[in-house]
GROMACS .gro file of C-alpha atoms in nm:
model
  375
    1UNK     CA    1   0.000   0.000   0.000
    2UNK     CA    2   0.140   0.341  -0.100
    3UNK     CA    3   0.148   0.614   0.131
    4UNK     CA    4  -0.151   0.820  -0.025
    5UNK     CA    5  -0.372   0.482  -0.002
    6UNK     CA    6  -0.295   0.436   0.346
    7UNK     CA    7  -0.367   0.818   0.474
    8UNK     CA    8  -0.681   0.822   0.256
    9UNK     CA    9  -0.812   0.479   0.485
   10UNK     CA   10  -0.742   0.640   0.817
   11UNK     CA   11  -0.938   0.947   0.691
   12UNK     CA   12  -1.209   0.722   0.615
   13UNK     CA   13  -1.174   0.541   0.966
   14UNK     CA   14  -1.178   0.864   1.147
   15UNK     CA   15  -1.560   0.971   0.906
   16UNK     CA   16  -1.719   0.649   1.052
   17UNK     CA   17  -1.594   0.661   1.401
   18UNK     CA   18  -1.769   1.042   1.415
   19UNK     CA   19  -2.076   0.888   1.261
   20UNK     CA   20  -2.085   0.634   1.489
   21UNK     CA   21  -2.054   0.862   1.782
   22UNK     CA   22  -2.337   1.110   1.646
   23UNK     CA   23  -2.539   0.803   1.638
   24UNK     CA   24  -2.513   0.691   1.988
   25UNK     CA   25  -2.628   1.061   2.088
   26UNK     CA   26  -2.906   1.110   1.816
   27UNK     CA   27  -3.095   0.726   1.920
   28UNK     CA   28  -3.142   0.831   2.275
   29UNK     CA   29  -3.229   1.207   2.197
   30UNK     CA   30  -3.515   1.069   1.946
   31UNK     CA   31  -3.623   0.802   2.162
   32UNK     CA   32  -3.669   1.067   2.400
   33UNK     CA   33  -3.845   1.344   2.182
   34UNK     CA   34  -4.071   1.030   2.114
   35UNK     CA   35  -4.159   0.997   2.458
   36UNK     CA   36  -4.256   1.334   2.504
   37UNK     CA   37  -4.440   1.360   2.197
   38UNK     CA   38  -4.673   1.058   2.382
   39UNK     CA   39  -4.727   1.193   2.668
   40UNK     CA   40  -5.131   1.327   2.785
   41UNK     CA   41  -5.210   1.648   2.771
   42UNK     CA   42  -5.293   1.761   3.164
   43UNK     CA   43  -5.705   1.679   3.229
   44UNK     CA   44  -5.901   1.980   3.328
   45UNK     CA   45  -5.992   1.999   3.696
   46UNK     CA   46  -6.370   1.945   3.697
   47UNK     CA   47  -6.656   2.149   3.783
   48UNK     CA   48  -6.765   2.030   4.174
   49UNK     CA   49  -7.154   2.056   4.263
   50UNK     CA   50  -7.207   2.260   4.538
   51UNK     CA   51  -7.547   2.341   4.753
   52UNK     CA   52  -7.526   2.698   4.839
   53UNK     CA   53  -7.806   2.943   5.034
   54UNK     CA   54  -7.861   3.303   5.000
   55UNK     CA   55  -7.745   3.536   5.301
   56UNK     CA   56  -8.044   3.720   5.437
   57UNK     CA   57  -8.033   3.936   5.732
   58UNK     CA   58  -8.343   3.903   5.957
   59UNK     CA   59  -8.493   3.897   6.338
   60UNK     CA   60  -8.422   3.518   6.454
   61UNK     CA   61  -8.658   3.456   6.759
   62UNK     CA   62  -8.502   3.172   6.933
   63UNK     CA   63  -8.506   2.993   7.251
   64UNK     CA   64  -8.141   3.008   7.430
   65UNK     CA   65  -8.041   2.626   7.630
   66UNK     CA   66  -7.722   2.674   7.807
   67UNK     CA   67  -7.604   2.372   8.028
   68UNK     CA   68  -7.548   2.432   8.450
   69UNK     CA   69  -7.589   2.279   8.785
   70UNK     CA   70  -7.744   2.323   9.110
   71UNK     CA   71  -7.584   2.490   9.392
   72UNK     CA   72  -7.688   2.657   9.736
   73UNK     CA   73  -7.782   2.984   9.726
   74UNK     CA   74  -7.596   2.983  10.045
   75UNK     CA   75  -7.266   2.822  10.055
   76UNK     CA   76  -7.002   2.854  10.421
   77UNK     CA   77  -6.678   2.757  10.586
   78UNK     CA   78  -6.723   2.632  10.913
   79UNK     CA   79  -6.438   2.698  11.122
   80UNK     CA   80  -6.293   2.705  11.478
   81UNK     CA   81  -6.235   3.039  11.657
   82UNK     CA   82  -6.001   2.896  11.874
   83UNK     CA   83  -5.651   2.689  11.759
   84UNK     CA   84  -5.551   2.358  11.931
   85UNK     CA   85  -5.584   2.042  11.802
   86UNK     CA   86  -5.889   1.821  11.671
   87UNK     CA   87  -6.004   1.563  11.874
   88UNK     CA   88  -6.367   1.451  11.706
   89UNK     CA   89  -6.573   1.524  11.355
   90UNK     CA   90  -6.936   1.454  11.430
   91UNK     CA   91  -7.028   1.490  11.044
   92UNK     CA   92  -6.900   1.366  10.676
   93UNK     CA   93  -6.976   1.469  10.363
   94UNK     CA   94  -7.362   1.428  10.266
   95UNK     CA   95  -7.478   1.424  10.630
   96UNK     CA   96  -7.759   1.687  10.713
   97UNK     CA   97  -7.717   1.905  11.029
   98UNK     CA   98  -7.974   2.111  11.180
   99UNK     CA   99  -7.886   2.440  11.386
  100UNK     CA  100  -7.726   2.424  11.712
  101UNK     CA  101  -7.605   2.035  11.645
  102UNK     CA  102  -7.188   1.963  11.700
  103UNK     CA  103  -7.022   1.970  11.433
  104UNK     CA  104  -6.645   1.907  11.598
  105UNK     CA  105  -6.474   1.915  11.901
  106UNK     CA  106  -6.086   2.063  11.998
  107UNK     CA  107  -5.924   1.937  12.292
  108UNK     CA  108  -6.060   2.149  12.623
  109UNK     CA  109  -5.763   2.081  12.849
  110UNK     CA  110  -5.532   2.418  12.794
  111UNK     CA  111  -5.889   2.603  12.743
  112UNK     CA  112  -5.977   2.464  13.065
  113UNK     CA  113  -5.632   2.535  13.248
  114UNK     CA  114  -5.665   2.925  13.084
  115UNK     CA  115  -6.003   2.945  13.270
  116UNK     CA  116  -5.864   2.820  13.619
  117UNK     CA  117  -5.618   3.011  13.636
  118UNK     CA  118  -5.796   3.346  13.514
  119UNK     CA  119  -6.110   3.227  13.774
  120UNK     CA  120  -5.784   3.203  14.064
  121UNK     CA  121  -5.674   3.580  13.950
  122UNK     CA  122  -6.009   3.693  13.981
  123UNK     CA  123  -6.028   3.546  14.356
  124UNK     CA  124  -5.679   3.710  14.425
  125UNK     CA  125  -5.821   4.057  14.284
  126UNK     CA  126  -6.173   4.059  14.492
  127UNK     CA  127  -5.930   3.934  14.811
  128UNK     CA  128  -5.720   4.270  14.723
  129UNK     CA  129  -6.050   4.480  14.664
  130UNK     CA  130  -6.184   4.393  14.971
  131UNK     CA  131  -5.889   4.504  15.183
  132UNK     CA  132  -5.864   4.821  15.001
  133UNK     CA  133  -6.238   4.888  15.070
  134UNK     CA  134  -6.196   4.824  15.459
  135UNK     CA  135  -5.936   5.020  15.490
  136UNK     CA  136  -6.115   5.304  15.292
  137UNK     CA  137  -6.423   5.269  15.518
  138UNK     CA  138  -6.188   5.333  15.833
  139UNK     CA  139  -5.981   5.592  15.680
  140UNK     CA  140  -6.302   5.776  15.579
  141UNK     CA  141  -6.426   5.734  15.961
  142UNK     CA  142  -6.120   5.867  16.104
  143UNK     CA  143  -6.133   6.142  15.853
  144UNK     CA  144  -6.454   6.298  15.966
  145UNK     CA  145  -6.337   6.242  16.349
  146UNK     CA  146  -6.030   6.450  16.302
  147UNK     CA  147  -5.760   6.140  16.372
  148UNK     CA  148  -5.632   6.094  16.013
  149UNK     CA  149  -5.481   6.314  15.730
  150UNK     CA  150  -5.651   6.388  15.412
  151UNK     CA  151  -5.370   6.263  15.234
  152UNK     CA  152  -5.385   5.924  15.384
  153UNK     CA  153  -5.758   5.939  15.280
  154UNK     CA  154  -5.643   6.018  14.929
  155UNK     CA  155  -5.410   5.735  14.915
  156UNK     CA  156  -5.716   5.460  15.047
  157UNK     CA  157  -5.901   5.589  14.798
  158UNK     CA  158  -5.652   5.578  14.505
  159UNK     CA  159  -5.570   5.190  14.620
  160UNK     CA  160  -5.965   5.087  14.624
  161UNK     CA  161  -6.027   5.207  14.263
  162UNK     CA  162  -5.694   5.006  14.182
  163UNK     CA  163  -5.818   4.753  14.350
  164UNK     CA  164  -6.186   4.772  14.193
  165UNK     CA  165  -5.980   4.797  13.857
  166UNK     CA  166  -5.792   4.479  13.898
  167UNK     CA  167  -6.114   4.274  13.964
  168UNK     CA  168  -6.201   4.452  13.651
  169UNK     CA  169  -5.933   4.321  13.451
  170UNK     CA  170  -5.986   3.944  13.648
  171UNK     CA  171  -6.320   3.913  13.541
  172UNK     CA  172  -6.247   4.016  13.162
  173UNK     CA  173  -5.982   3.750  13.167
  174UNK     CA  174  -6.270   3.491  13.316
  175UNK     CA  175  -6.491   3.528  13.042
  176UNK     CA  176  -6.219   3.552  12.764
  177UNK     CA  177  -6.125   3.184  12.908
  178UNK     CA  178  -6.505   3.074  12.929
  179UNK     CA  179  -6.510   3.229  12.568
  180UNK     CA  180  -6.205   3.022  12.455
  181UNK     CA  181  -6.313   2.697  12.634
  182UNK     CA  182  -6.657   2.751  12.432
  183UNK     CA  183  -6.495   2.742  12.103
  184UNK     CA  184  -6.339   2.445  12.150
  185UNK     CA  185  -6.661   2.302  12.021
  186UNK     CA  186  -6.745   2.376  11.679
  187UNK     CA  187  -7.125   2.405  11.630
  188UNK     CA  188  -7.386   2.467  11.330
  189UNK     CA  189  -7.535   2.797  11.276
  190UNK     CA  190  -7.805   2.695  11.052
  191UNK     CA  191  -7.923   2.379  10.852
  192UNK     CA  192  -7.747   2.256  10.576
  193UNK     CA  193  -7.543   1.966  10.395
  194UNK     CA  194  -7.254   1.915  10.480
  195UNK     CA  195  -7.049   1.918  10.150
  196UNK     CA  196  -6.647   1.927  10.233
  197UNK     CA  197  -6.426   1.849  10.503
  198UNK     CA  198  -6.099   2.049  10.541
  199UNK     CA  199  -5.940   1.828  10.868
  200UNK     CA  200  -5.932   1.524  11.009
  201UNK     CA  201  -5.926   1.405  11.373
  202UNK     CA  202  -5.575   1.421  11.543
  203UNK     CA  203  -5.482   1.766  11.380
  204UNK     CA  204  -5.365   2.069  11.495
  205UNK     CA  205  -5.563   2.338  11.382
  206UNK     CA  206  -5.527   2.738  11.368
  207UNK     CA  207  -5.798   2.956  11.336
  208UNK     CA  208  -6.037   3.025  11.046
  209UNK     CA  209  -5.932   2.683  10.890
  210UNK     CA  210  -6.233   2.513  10.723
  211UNK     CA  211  -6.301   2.262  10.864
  212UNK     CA  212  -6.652   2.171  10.668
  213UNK     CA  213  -6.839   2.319  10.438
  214UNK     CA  214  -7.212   2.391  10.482
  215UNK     CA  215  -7.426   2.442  10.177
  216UNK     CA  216  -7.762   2.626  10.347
  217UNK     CA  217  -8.160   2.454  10.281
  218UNK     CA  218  -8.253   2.823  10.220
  219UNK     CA  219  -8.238   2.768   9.892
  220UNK     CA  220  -8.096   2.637   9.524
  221UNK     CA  221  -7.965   2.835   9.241
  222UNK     CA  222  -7.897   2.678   8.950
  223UNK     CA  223  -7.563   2.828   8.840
  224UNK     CA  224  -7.439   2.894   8.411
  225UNK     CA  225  -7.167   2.993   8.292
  226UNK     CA  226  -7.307   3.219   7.996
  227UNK     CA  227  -7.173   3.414   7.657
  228UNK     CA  228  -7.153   3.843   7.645
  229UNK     CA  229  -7.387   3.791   7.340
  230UNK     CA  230  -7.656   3.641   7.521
  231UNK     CA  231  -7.671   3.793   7.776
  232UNK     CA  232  -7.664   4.152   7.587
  233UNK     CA  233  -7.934   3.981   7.395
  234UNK     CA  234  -8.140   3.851   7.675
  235UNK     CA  235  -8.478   4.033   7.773
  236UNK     CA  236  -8.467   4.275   8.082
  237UNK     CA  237  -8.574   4.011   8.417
  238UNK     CA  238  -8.632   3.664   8.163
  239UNK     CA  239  -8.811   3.393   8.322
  240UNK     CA  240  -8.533   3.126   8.300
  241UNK     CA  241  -8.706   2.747   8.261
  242UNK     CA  242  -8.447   2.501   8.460
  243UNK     CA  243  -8.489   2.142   8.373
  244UNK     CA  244  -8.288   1.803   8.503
  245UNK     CA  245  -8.082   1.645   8.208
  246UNK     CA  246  -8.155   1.313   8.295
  247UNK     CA  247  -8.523   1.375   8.311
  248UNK     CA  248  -8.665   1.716   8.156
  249UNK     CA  249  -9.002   1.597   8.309
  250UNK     CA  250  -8.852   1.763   8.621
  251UNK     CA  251  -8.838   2.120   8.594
  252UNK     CA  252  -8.879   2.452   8.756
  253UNK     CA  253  -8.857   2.832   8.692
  254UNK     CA  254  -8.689   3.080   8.868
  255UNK     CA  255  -8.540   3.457   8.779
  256UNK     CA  256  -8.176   3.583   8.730
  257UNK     CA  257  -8.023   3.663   9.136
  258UNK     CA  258  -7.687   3.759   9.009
  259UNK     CA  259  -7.465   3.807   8.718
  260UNK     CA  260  -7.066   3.785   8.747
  261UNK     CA  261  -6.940   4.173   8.711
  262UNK     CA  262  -6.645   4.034   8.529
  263UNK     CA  263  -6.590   3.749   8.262
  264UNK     CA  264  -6.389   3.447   8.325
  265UNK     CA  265  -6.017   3.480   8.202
  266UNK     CA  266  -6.023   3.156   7.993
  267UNK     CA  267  -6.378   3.083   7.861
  268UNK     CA  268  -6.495   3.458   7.849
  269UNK     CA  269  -6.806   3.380   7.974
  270UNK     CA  270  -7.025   3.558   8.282
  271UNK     CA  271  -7.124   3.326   8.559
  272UNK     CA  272  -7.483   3.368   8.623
  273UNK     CA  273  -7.698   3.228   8.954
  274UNK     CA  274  -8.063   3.236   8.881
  275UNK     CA  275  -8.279   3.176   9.191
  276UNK     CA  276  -8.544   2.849   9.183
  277UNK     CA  277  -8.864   2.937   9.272
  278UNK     CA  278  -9.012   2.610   9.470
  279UNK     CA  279  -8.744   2.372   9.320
  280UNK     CA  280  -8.827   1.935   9.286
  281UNK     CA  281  -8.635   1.746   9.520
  282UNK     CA  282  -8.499   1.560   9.270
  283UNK     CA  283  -8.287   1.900   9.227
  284UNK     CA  284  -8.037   1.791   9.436
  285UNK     CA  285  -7.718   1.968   9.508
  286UNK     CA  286  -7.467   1.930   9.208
  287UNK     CA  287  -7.742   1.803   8.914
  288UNK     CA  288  -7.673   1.888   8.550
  289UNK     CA  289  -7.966   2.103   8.441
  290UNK     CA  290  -8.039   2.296   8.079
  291UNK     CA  291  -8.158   2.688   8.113
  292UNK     CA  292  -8.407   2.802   7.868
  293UNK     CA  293  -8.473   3.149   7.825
  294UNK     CA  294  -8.682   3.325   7.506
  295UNK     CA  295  -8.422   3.589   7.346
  296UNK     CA  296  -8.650   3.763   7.102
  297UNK     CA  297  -8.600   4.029   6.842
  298UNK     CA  298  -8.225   3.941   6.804
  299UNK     CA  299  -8.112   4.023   6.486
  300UNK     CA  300  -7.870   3.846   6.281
  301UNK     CA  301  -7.746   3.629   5.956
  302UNK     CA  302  -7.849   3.285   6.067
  303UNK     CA  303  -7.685   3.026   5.813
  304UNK     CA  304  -7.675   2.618   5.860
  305UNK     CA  305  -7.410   2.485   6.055
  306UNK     CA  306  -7.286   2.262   5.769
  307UNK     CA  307  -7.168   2.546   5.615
  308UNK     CA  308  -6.902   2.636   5.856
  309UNK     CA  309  -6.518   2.568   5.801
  310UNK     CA  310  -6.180   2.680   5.967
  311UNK     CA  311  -5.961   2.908   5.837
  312UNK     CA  312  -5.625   3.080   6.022
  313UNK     CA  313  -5.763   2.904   6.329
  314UNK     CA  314  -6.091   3.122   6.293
  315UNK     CA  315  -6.457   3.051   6.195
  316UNK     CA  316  -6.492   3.090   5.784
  317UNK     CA  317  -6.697   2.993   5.468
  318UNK     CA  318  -6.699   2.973   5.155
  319UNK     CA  319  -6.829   3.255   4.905
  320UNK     CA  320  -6.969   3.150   4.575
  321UNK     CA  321  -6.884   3.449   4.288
  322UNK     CA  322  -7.177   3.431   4.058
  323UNK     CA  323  -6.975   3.592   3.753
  324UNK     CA  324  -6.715   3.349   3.767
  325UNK     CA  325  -6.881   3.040   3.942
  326UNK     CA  326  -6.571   3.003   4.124
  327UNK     CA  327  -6.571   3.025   4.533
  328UNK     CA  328  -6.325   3.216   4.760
  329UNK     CA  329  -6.285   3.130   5.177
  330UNK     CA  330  -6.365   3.408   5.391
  331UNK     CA  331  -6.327   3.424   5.748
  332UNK     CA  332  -6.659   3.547   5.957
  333UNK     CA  333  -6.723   3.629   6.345
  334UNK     CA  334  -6.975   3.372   6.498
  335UNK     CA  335  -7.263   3.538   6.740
  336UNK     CA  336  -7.365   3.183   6.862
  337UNK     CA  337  -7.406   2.872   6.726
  338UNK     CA  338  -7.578   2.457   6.768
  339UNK     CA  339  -7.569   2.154   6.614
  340UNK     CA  340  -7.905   2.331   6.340
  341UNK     CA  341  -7.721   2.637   6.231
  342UNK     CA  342  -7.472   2.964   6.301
  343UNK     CA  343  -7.573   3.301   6.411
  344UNK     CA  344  -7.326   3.496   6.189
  345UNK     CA  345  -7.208   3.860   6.391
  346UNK     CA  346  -6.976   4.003   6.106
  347UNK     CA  347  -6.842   3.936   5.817
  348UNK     CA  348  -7.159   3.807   5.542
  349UNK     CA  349  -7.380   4.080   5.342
  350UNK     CA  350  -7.700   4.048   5.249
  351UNK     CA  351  -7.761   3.825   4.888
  352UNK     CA  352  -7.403   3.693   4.908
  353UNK     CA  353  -7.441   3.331   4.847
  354UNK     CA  354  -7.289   3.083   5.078
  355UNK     CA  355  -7.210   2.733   5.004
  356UNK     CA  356  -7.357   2.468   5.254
  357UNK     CA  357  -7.261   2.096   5.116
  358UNK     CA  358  -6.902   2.053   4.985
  359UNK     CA  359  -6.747   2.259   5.148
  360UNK     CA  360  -6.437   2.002   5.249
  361UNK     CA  361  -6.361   1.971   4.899
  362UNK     CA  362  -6.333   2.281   4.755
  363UNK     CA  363  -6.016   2.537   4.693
  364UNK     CA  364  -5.965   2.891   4.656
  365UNK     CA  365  -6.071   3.013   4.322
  366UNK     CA  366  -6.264   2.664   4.233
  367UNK     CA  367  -6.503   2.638   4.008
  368UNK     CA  368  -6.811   2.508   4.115
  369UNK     CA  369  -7.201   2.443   3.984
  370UNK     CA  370  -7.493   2.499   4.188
  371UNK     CA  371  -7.726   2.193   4.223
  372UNK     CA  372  -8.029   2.328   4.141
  373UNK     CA  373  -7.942   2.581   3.912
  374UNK     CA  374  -7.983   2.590   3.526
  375UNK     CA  375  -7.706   2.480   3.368
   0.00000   0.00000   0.00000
């Protein structure tokens, strides 16, 4: 092979190792324009059927139930007015006391001590006064006769009234001790149930510590623990309807007593007592019981419950835009609400539509088709 013939077949070696190269790129590249070619085109989200009402602003007369219990209108601590320690607790918890009856007992012996020795003062003090006043009567005597000086009068008298004022004191200190021997029994000031116990036998107690707790027979209120809204809505002096839970058969009525000045920190409600007039005695102390009271003429958007969502950890629904069928969340401020439907405070105008069914599914700017509608 001459030298031209052998250059001119490495040329031609080097053309078909090129092609060969552009060929292992191009088969890949087309098999993948091919696979893009076949893939689906993306489906169109589809239209989701929605119920929806119409927002209408008018007077809702309702009747308001709020769960409570029953409590004593009355409620105290009973508590020793002396310290020393506990020997005997007549009562437990449920027992019924009547005024005047024992309710606990302290330990008499240093009472009793404090009152001997105040009674053995007192005996000392007369014994003193009684010398002073002799000797008083016979300085007087030999006063008028001419045989004594006025100052030694003076000073007979001075030592009787300090005598007088030590029997005084004696006597004061007798029936402080009588006093404090007295309190070592601890007795009931009225009828009542007994419905706490703050000691036990065997301990030493101070003063003012509870040591039962007396819910008075006066009377019952049943007790709620009720919204700002309803009570700015409630009439002026409602007749509240109290009925047991476990059997609305029993019921009473009875009017408001008092109304918390200040709402609870947590639940932002008002406590409310409301006074039973002539209550069952199967209202015992402590039963559940549902309030009813009439709240007419309150005004409002009332919409069904179902329609209510969550939204930035806030009440919301969803707003249907009849130009574009498509729906948008909004977030609203709830006046009250049940399991039926929503009393809406702020946030809904009148003849925006609101969609009730579906609203789980849905997204902002959805569109949707109203069942019932013309297509």
């Amino acid at each position: 092979m001459t030298r031209h013939e052998w250059a001119a077949s490495l040329n031609h070696n080097r053309i078909e190792r090129v092609f060969a190269g552009w060929a292992l790129i191009a088969v890949p590249s087309l098999m993948l324009l091919a696979a893009c070619g076949s893939a689906e085109e993306p489906v169109a989200e589809p239209v989701r059927p929605v119920r929806v009402v119409t927002v209408e602003k008018r007077e809702v007369i309702e009747t308001v139930s709020l769960p409570g219990q029953v409590e004593a209108q009355e409620e105290v601590s009973l508590s020793f007015r002396a310290s020393g320690r506990m020997i005997e607790r007549l009562v437990n918890v449920g027992d019924q006391v009547e005024a005047g009856q024992v309710i606990a007992r302290l330990d008499p012996d240093p009472a009793r001590n404090t009152l001997r020795t105040a009674q053995a003062n007192l005996s000392a003090a007369m014994g003193q006064q009684t010398m002073a006043r002799n000797d008083y009567q016979r300085q007087e005597t030999l006063l008028r006769q001419g045989w004594t000086t006025r100052a030694r009068y003076d000073a007979a008298a001075q030592a009787l009234k300090a005598a007088e004022a030590q029997v005084d004191a004696a006597q004061a200190q007798v029936d402080t001790a009588q006093d404090q021997l007295g309190y070592t029994e601890l007795v009931a000031d009225g009828n009542g149930t007994v419905t706490a116990r703050g000691a036990e036998p065997g301990e030493v107690v101070t003063t003012g510590r509870m040591i039962v707790h007396l819910a008075r027979r006066d009377g019952r209120d049943a007790v709620f623990d009720v919204p700002a809204p309803v009570i700015r809505n409630a009439p002026a002096n409602p007749v509240v309807t109290v009925a047991l839970v476990s059997d609305p058969a029993v019921r009473t009525t009875g009017r408001v007593r008092e109304i918390a000045p200040q709402a609870d920190p947590v639940t932002r409600t008002f406590r409310i007592r409301v006074g039973l007039q002539d209550p069952p005695e199967a209202m015992r102390l402590g039963s559940t019981v549902n309030g009813s009271i009439q709240a007419n003429g309150v005004g409002g958007i009332a919409i069904p419950a179902t329609a209510l969502t969550q939204a930035n950890r806030q009440p919301a629904v969803w707003i249907v835009d009849q130009a574009t069928s498509t729906v948008a969340l909004r977030n609203i401020e709830l006046d009250r609400y049940d399991l039926a439907r929503a009393i809406v405070a702020r946030g809904l105008e009148t003849d925006e539509i609101v969609v009730t069914a579906g609203v789980q599914a849905l997204r902002p700017g959805q569109k949707v088709r109203i069942l019932g509608a013309a297509p």
